[in-house]
């Protein structure tokens, strides 16, 4: 843990999760102050067509603008973006979104790895990626990329996760900068430079 290291100004926060992560988001978003100076990009494993109300549900928990990503959309600060179901969400060099329908990664589309990896190359040391509860290792390879490019890696404390496998795998395989309880995640986001 490098909790005392100085972080560069955050240009994007990406939160990835699977089973059990929605409960965390519903607890964390009300705590996050609406005037943050970076976008929050959320990639959760979603079944095609079954939870199109996710942006609506999350918007009831925050004053920030919440929307599902559109192809080639510019990424703006102070907005919460939700990866659409059945598409990988990629971050382009011009800081726009791209939607991709290629093969599933870790049995998932959207895959957290795809978003973490492409964002790492764009935002480098100004990227913060947070991996929440989940039942497979999606996100672990992505966090490795974040670390290689100088970004900040964060996981939910596996002890507090409804399904501990995803953050536990990250802890075993990646140098993690912060391991946070559910209660600490909102405060951490609010303190990002």
mmCIF file of C-alpha atoms in Angstrom:
data_model
loop_
_atom_site.group_PDB
_atom_site.id
_atom_site.type_symbol
_atom_site.label_atom_id
_atom_site.label_comp_id
_atom_site.label_asym_id
_atom_site.label_seq_id
_atom_site.Cartn_x
_atom_site.Cartn_y
_atom_site.Cartn_z
ATOM 1 C CA UNK A 1 0.000 0.000 0.000
ATOM 2 C CA UNK A 2 1.317 3.425 -0.952
ATOM 3 C CA UNK A 3 -1.311 5.513 0.793
ATOM 4 C CA UNK A 4 1.090 8.370 1.414
ATOM 5 C CA UNK A 5 2.237 8.783 -2.178
ATOM 6 C CA UNK A 6 1.238 11.965 -3.963
ATOM 7 C CA UNK A 7 -1.339 11.425 -6.669
ATOM 8 C CA UNK A 8 -1.466 13.554 -9.782
ATOM 9 C CA UNK A 9 -4.641 15.413 -10.635
ATOM 10 C CA UNK A 10 -7.351 12.898 -11.493
ATOM 11 C CA UNK A 11 -8.650 13.173 -15.069
ATOM 12 C CA UNK A 12 -10.937 10.119 -14.867
ATOM 13 C CA UNK A 13 -12.227 7.630 -12.317
ATOM 14 C CA UNK A 14 -13.339 4.268 -13.652
ATOM 15 C CA UNK A 15 -15.274 1.906 -11.414
ATOM 16 C CA UNK A 16 -15.615 -1.737 -12.414
ATOM 17 C CA UNK A 17 -17.699 -4.406 -10.763
ATOM 18 C CA UNK A 18 -19.897 -7.429 -11.129
ATOM 19 C CA UNK A 19 -21.988 -9.436 -8.672
ATOM 20 C CA UNK A 20 -22.563 -7.383 -5.526
ATOM 21 C CA UNK A 21 -21.232 -4.117 -6.963
ATOM 22 C CA UNK A 22 -24.612 -2.428 -7.514
ATOM 23 C CA UNK A 23 -25.228 -2.356 -3.755
ATOM 24 C CA UNK A 24 -21.864 -0.625 -3.287
ATOM 25 C CA UNK A 25 -22.656 1.977 -5.950
ATOM 26 C CA UNK A 26 -26.030 2.725 -4.368
ATOM 27 C CA UNK A 27 -24.256 3.419 -1.060
ATOM 28 C CA UNK A 28 -21.301 5.355 -2.469
ATOM 29 C CA UNK A 29 -22.896 7.692 -5.032
ATOM 30 C CA UNK A 30 -24.969 9.677 -2.495
ATOM 31 C CA UNK A 31 -21.730 10.514 -0.648
ATOM 32 C CA UNK A 32 -19.831 11.759 -3.721
ATOM 33 C CA UNK A 33 -19.960 15.533 -4.017
ATOM 34 C CA UNK A 34 -21.581 16.682 -7.283
ATOM 35 C CA UNK A 35 -18.880 19.273 -8.095
ATOM 36 C CA UNK A 36 -16.005 16.834 -8.683
ATOM 37 C CA UNK A 37 -13.647 17.865 -11.479
ATOM 38 C CA UNK A 38 -13.470 14.546 -13.353
ATOM 39 C CA UNK A 39 -15.867 12.038 -14.948
ATOM 40 C CA UNK A 40 -16.869 8.787 -13.258
ATOM 41 C CA UNK A 41 -17.129 5.904 -15.705
ATOM 42 C CA UNK A 42 -18.946 2.804 -14.440
ATOM 43 C CA UNK A 43 -18.503 -0.608 -16.064
ATOM 44 C CA UNK A 44 -20.631 -3.325 -14.508
ATOM 45 C CA UNK A 45 -21.460 -6.705 -15.936
ATOM 46 C CA UNK A 46 -24.981 -6.400 -17.324
ATOM 47 C CA UNK A 47 -27.139 -8.876 -19.170
ATOM 48 C CA UNK A 48 -28.310 -7.593 -22.560
ATOM 49 C CA UNK A 49 -31.644 -5.781 -22.336
ATOM 50 C CA UNK A 50 -32.432 -6.722 -18.738
ATOM 51 C CA UNK A 51 -31.393 -3.660 -16.793
ATOM 52 C CA UNK A 52 -31.793 -0.646 -19.032
ATOM 53 C CA UNK A 53 -33.042 1.215 -15.977
ATOM 54 C CA UNK A 54 -29.581 1.211 -14.378
ATOM 55 C CA UNK A 55 -28.831 4.867 -15.295
ATOM 56 C CA UNK A 56 -32.246 5.895 -13.967
ATOM 57 C CA UNK A 57 -31.690 3.981 -10.724
ATOM 58 C CA UNK A 58 -28.239 5.474 -10.163
ATOM 59 C CA UNK A 59 -29.472 8.996 -10.987
ATOM 60 C CA UNK A 60 -31.829 8.799 -7.993
ATOM 61 C CA UNK A 61 -28.750 8.569 -5.740
ATOM 62 C CA UNK A 62 -26.783 11.602 -6.947
ATOM 63 C CA UNK A 63 -27.126 15.192 -8.132
ATOM 64 C CA UNK A 64 -24.570 14.508 -10.863
ATOM 65 C CA UNK A 65 -25.675 13.891 -14.436
ATOM 66 C CA UNK A 66 -25.944 10.133 -15.069
ATOM 67 C CA UNK A 67 -26.172 8.714 -18.576
ATOM 68 C CA UNK A 68 -25.503 5.646 -20.639
ATOM 69 C CA UNK A 69 -22.575 6.105 -23.015
ATOM 70 C CA UNK A 70 -23.155 6.961 -26.674
ATOM 71 C CA UNK A 71 -20.688 6.101 -29.450
ATOM 72 C CA UNK A 72 -18.034 8.822 -30.071
ATOM 73 C CA UNK A 73 -19.323 10.886 -27.139
ATOM 74 C CA UNK A 74 -16.864 13.330 -25.579
ATOM 75 C CA UNK A 75 -15.970 12.501 -21.972
ATOM 76 C CA UNK A 76 -16.894 15.435 -19.725
ATOM 77 C CA UNK A 77 -16.036 16.151 -16.107
ATOM 78 C CA UNK A 78 -18.800 16.000 -13.521
ATOM 79 C CA UNK A 79 -20.766 13.306 -15.362
ATOM 80 C CA UNK A 80 -21.345 9.671 -14.431
ATOM 81 C CA UNK A 81 -21.201 7.454 -17.505
ATOM 82 C CA UNK A 82 -22.598 3.914 -17.576
ATOM 83 C CA UNK A 83 -21.226 1.337 -20.011
ATOM 84 C CA UNK A 84 -24.104 -0.024 -22.118
ATOM 85 C CA UNK A 85 -24.908 -3.720 -21.939
ATOM 86 C CA UNK A 86 -23.409 -6.046 -24.558
ATOM 87 C CA UNK A 87 -20.674 -3.632 -25.723
ATOM 88 C CA UNK A 88 -17.086 -3.188 -24.615
ATOM 89 C CA UNK A 89 -16.488 0.416 -23.621
ATOM 90 C CA UNK A 90 -13.204 1.785 -24.968
ATOM 91 C CA UNK A 91 -11.532 5.127 -24.297
ATOM 92 C CA UNK A 92 -10.013 6.785 -27.368
ATOM 93 C CA UNK A 93 -6.910 9.019 -27.454
ATOM 94 C CA UNK A 94 -9.084 12.088 -28.125
ATOM 95 C CA UNK A 95 -10.946 11.344 -24.866
ATOM 96 C CA UNK A 96 -14.130 10.123 -26.487
ATOM 97 C CA UNK A 97 -15.922 6.809 -26.006
ATOM 98 C CA UNK A 98 -15.992 3.980 -28.500
ATOM 99 C CA UNK A 99 -18.329 0.973 -28.333
ATOM 100 C CA UNK A 100 -17.033 -2.389 -29.463
ATOM 101 C CA UNK A 101 -18.915 -5.627 -30.116
ATOM 102 C CA UNK A 102 -15.900 -7.978 -30.285
ATOM 103 C CA UNK A 103 -15.588 -11.271 -28.375
ATOM 104 C CA UNK A 104 -16.425 -11.407 -24.697
ATOM 105 C CA UNK A 105 -13.503 -11.074 -22.277
ATOM 106 C CA UNK A 106 -13.729 -13.115 -19.073
ATOM 107 C CA UNK A 107 -17.206 -14.164 -20.252
ATOM 108 C CA UNK A 108 -18.256 -10.514 -20.133
ATOM 109 C CA UNK A 109 -19.277 -7.710 -22.488
ATOM 110 C CA UNK A 110 -18.784 -5.028 -21.335
ATOM 111 C CA UNK A 111 -15.485 -6.193 -19.888
ATOM 112 C CA UNK A 112 -13.832 -4.121 -17.196
ATOM 113 C CA UNK A 113 -10.379 -5.071 -18.541
ATOM 114 C CA UNK A 114 -11.103 -3.453 -21.931
ATOM 115 C CA UNK A 115 -12.057 -0.121 -20.368
ATOM 116 C CA UNK A 116 -9.260 -0.073 -17.781
ATOM 117 C CA UNK A 117 -6.632 -0.952 -20.421
ATOM 118 C CA UNK A 118 -7.673 1.612 -23.033
ATOM 119 C CA UNK A 119 -8.106 4.329 -20.397
ATOM 120 C CA UNK A 120 -4.658 3.588 -18.939
ATOM 121 C CA UNK A 121 -3.029 4.428 -22.270
ATOM 122 C CA UNK A 122 -4.972 7.694 -22.545
ATOM 123 C CA UNK A 123 -4.942 9.082 -18.990
ATOM 124 C CA UNK A 124 -1.750 7.409 -17.706
ATOM 125 C CA UNK A 125 -0.805 8.780 -14.268
ATOM 126 C CA UNK A 126 -4.012 10.818 -14.085
ATOM 127 C CA UNK A 127 -6.262 7.739 -14.053
ATOM 128 C CA UNK A 128 -7.802 6.135 -10.980
ATOM 129 C CA UNK A 129 -9.418 2.694 -11.362
ATOM 130 C CA UNK A 130 -11.509 1.062 -8.648
ATOM 131 C CA UNK A 131 -12.498 -2.619 -8.698
ATOM 132 C CA UNK A 132 -15.523 -3.684 -6.648
ATOM 133 C CA UNK A 133 -17.245 -6.938 -5.723
ATOM 134 C CA UNK A 134 -17.499 -9.623 -8.398
ATOM 135 C CA UNK A 135 -17.273 -13.313 -9.180
ATOM 136 C CA UNK A 136 -14.581 -13.509 -11.871
ATOM 137 C CA UNK A 137 -11.142 -12.018 -12.534
ATOM 138 C CA UNK A 138 -12.288 -9.329 -14.994
ATOM 139 C CA UNK A 139 -10.468 -6.105 -14.126
ATOM 140 C CA UNK A 140 -7.274 -7.736 -12.862
ATOM 141 C CA UNK A 141 -5.428 -7.525 -16.189
ATOM 142 C CA UNK A 142 -6.773 -3.996 -16.628
ATOM 143 C CA UNK A 143 -5.425 -2.926 -13.247
ATOM 144 C CA UNK A 144 -2.011 -4.290 -14.272
ATOM 145 C CA UNK A 145 -2.129 -1.949 -17.284
ATOM 146 C CA UNK A 146 -3.154 0.964 -15.077
ATOM 147 C CA UNK A 147 -0.117 0.286 -12.883
ATOM 148 C CA UNK A 148 2.228 0.020 -15.895
ATOM 149 C CA UNK A 149 1.037 3.404 -17.210
ATOM 150 C CA UNK A 150 1.431 5.037 -13.778
ATOM 151 C CA UNK A 151 -2.219 5.258 -12.733
ATOM 152 C CA UNK A 152 -3.698 4.603 -9.304
ATOM 153 C CA UNK A 153 -5.165 1.179 -8.470
ATOM 154 C CA UNK A 154 -7.919 0.805 -5.892
ATOM 155 C CA UNK A 155 -9.971 -2.185 -4.749
ATOM 156 C CA UNK A 156 -12.896 -2.702 -2.453
ATOM 157 C CA UNK A 157 -11.684 -4.516 0.657
ATOM 158 C CA UNK A 158 -12.532 -8.154 -0.175
ATOM 159 C CA UNK A 159 -13.745 -8.591 3.431
ATOM 160 C CA UNK A 160 -16.543 -6.088 2.704
ATOM 161 C CA UNK A 161 -17.436 -7.450 -0.744
ATOM 162 C CA UNK A 162 -20.623 -9.432 -1.274
ATOM 163 C CA UNK A 163 -18.575 -11.563 -3.702
ATOM 164 C CA UNK A 164 -14.907 -11.259 -2.753
ATOM 165 C CA UNK A 165 -13.315 -13.090 -5.708
ATOM 166 C CA UNK A 166 -12.775 -10.106 -8.024
ATOM 167 C CA UNK A 167 -11.039 -7.725 -5.586
ATOM 168 C CA UNK A 168 -9.221 -10.669 -3.946
ATOM 169 C CA UNK A 169 -7.743 -11.704 -7.321
ATOM 170 C CA UNK A 170 -6.625 -8.136 -7.914
ATOM 171 C CA UNK A 171 -4.977 -8.033 -4.490
ATOM 172 C CA UNK A 172 -3.099 -11.263 -5.260
ATOM 173 C CA UNK A 173 -1.926 -10.240 -8.727
ATOM 174 C CA UNK A 174 -1.520 -6.453 -8.836
ATOM 175 C CA UNK A 175 0.278 -3.843 -6.741
ATOM 176 C CA UNK A 176 -2.755 -2.123 -5.197
ATOM 177 C CA UNK A 177 -2.436 1.466 -3.977
ATOM 178 C CA UNK A 178 -5.615 1.610 -1.868
ATOM 179 C CA UNK A 179 -7.876 -1.067 -0.362
ATOM 180 C CA UNK A 180 -11.058 0.553 0.902
ATOM 181 C CA UNK A 181 -14.131 -0.402 2.879
ATOM 182 C CA UNK A 182 -17.499 0.530 1.338
ATOM 183 C CA UNK A 183 -17.780 3.395 3.821
ATOM 184 C CA UNK A 184 -14.367 4.789 2.822
ATOM 185 C CA UNK A 185 -14.904 4.760 -0.957
ATOM 186 C CA UNK A 186 -17.049 7.919 -1.139
ATOM 187 C CA UNK A 187 -14.641 9.921 0.995
ATOM 188 C CA UNK A 188 -11.717 8.691 -1.127
ATOM 189 C CA UNK A 189 -13.439 9.887 -4.313
ATOM 190 C CA UNK A 190 -14.210 13.275 -2.767
ATOM 191 C CA UNK A 191 -10.553 13.748 -1.840
ATOM 192 C CA UNK A 192 -9.135 12.940 -5.281
ATOM 193 C CA UNK A 193 -7.060 15.878 -6.501
#
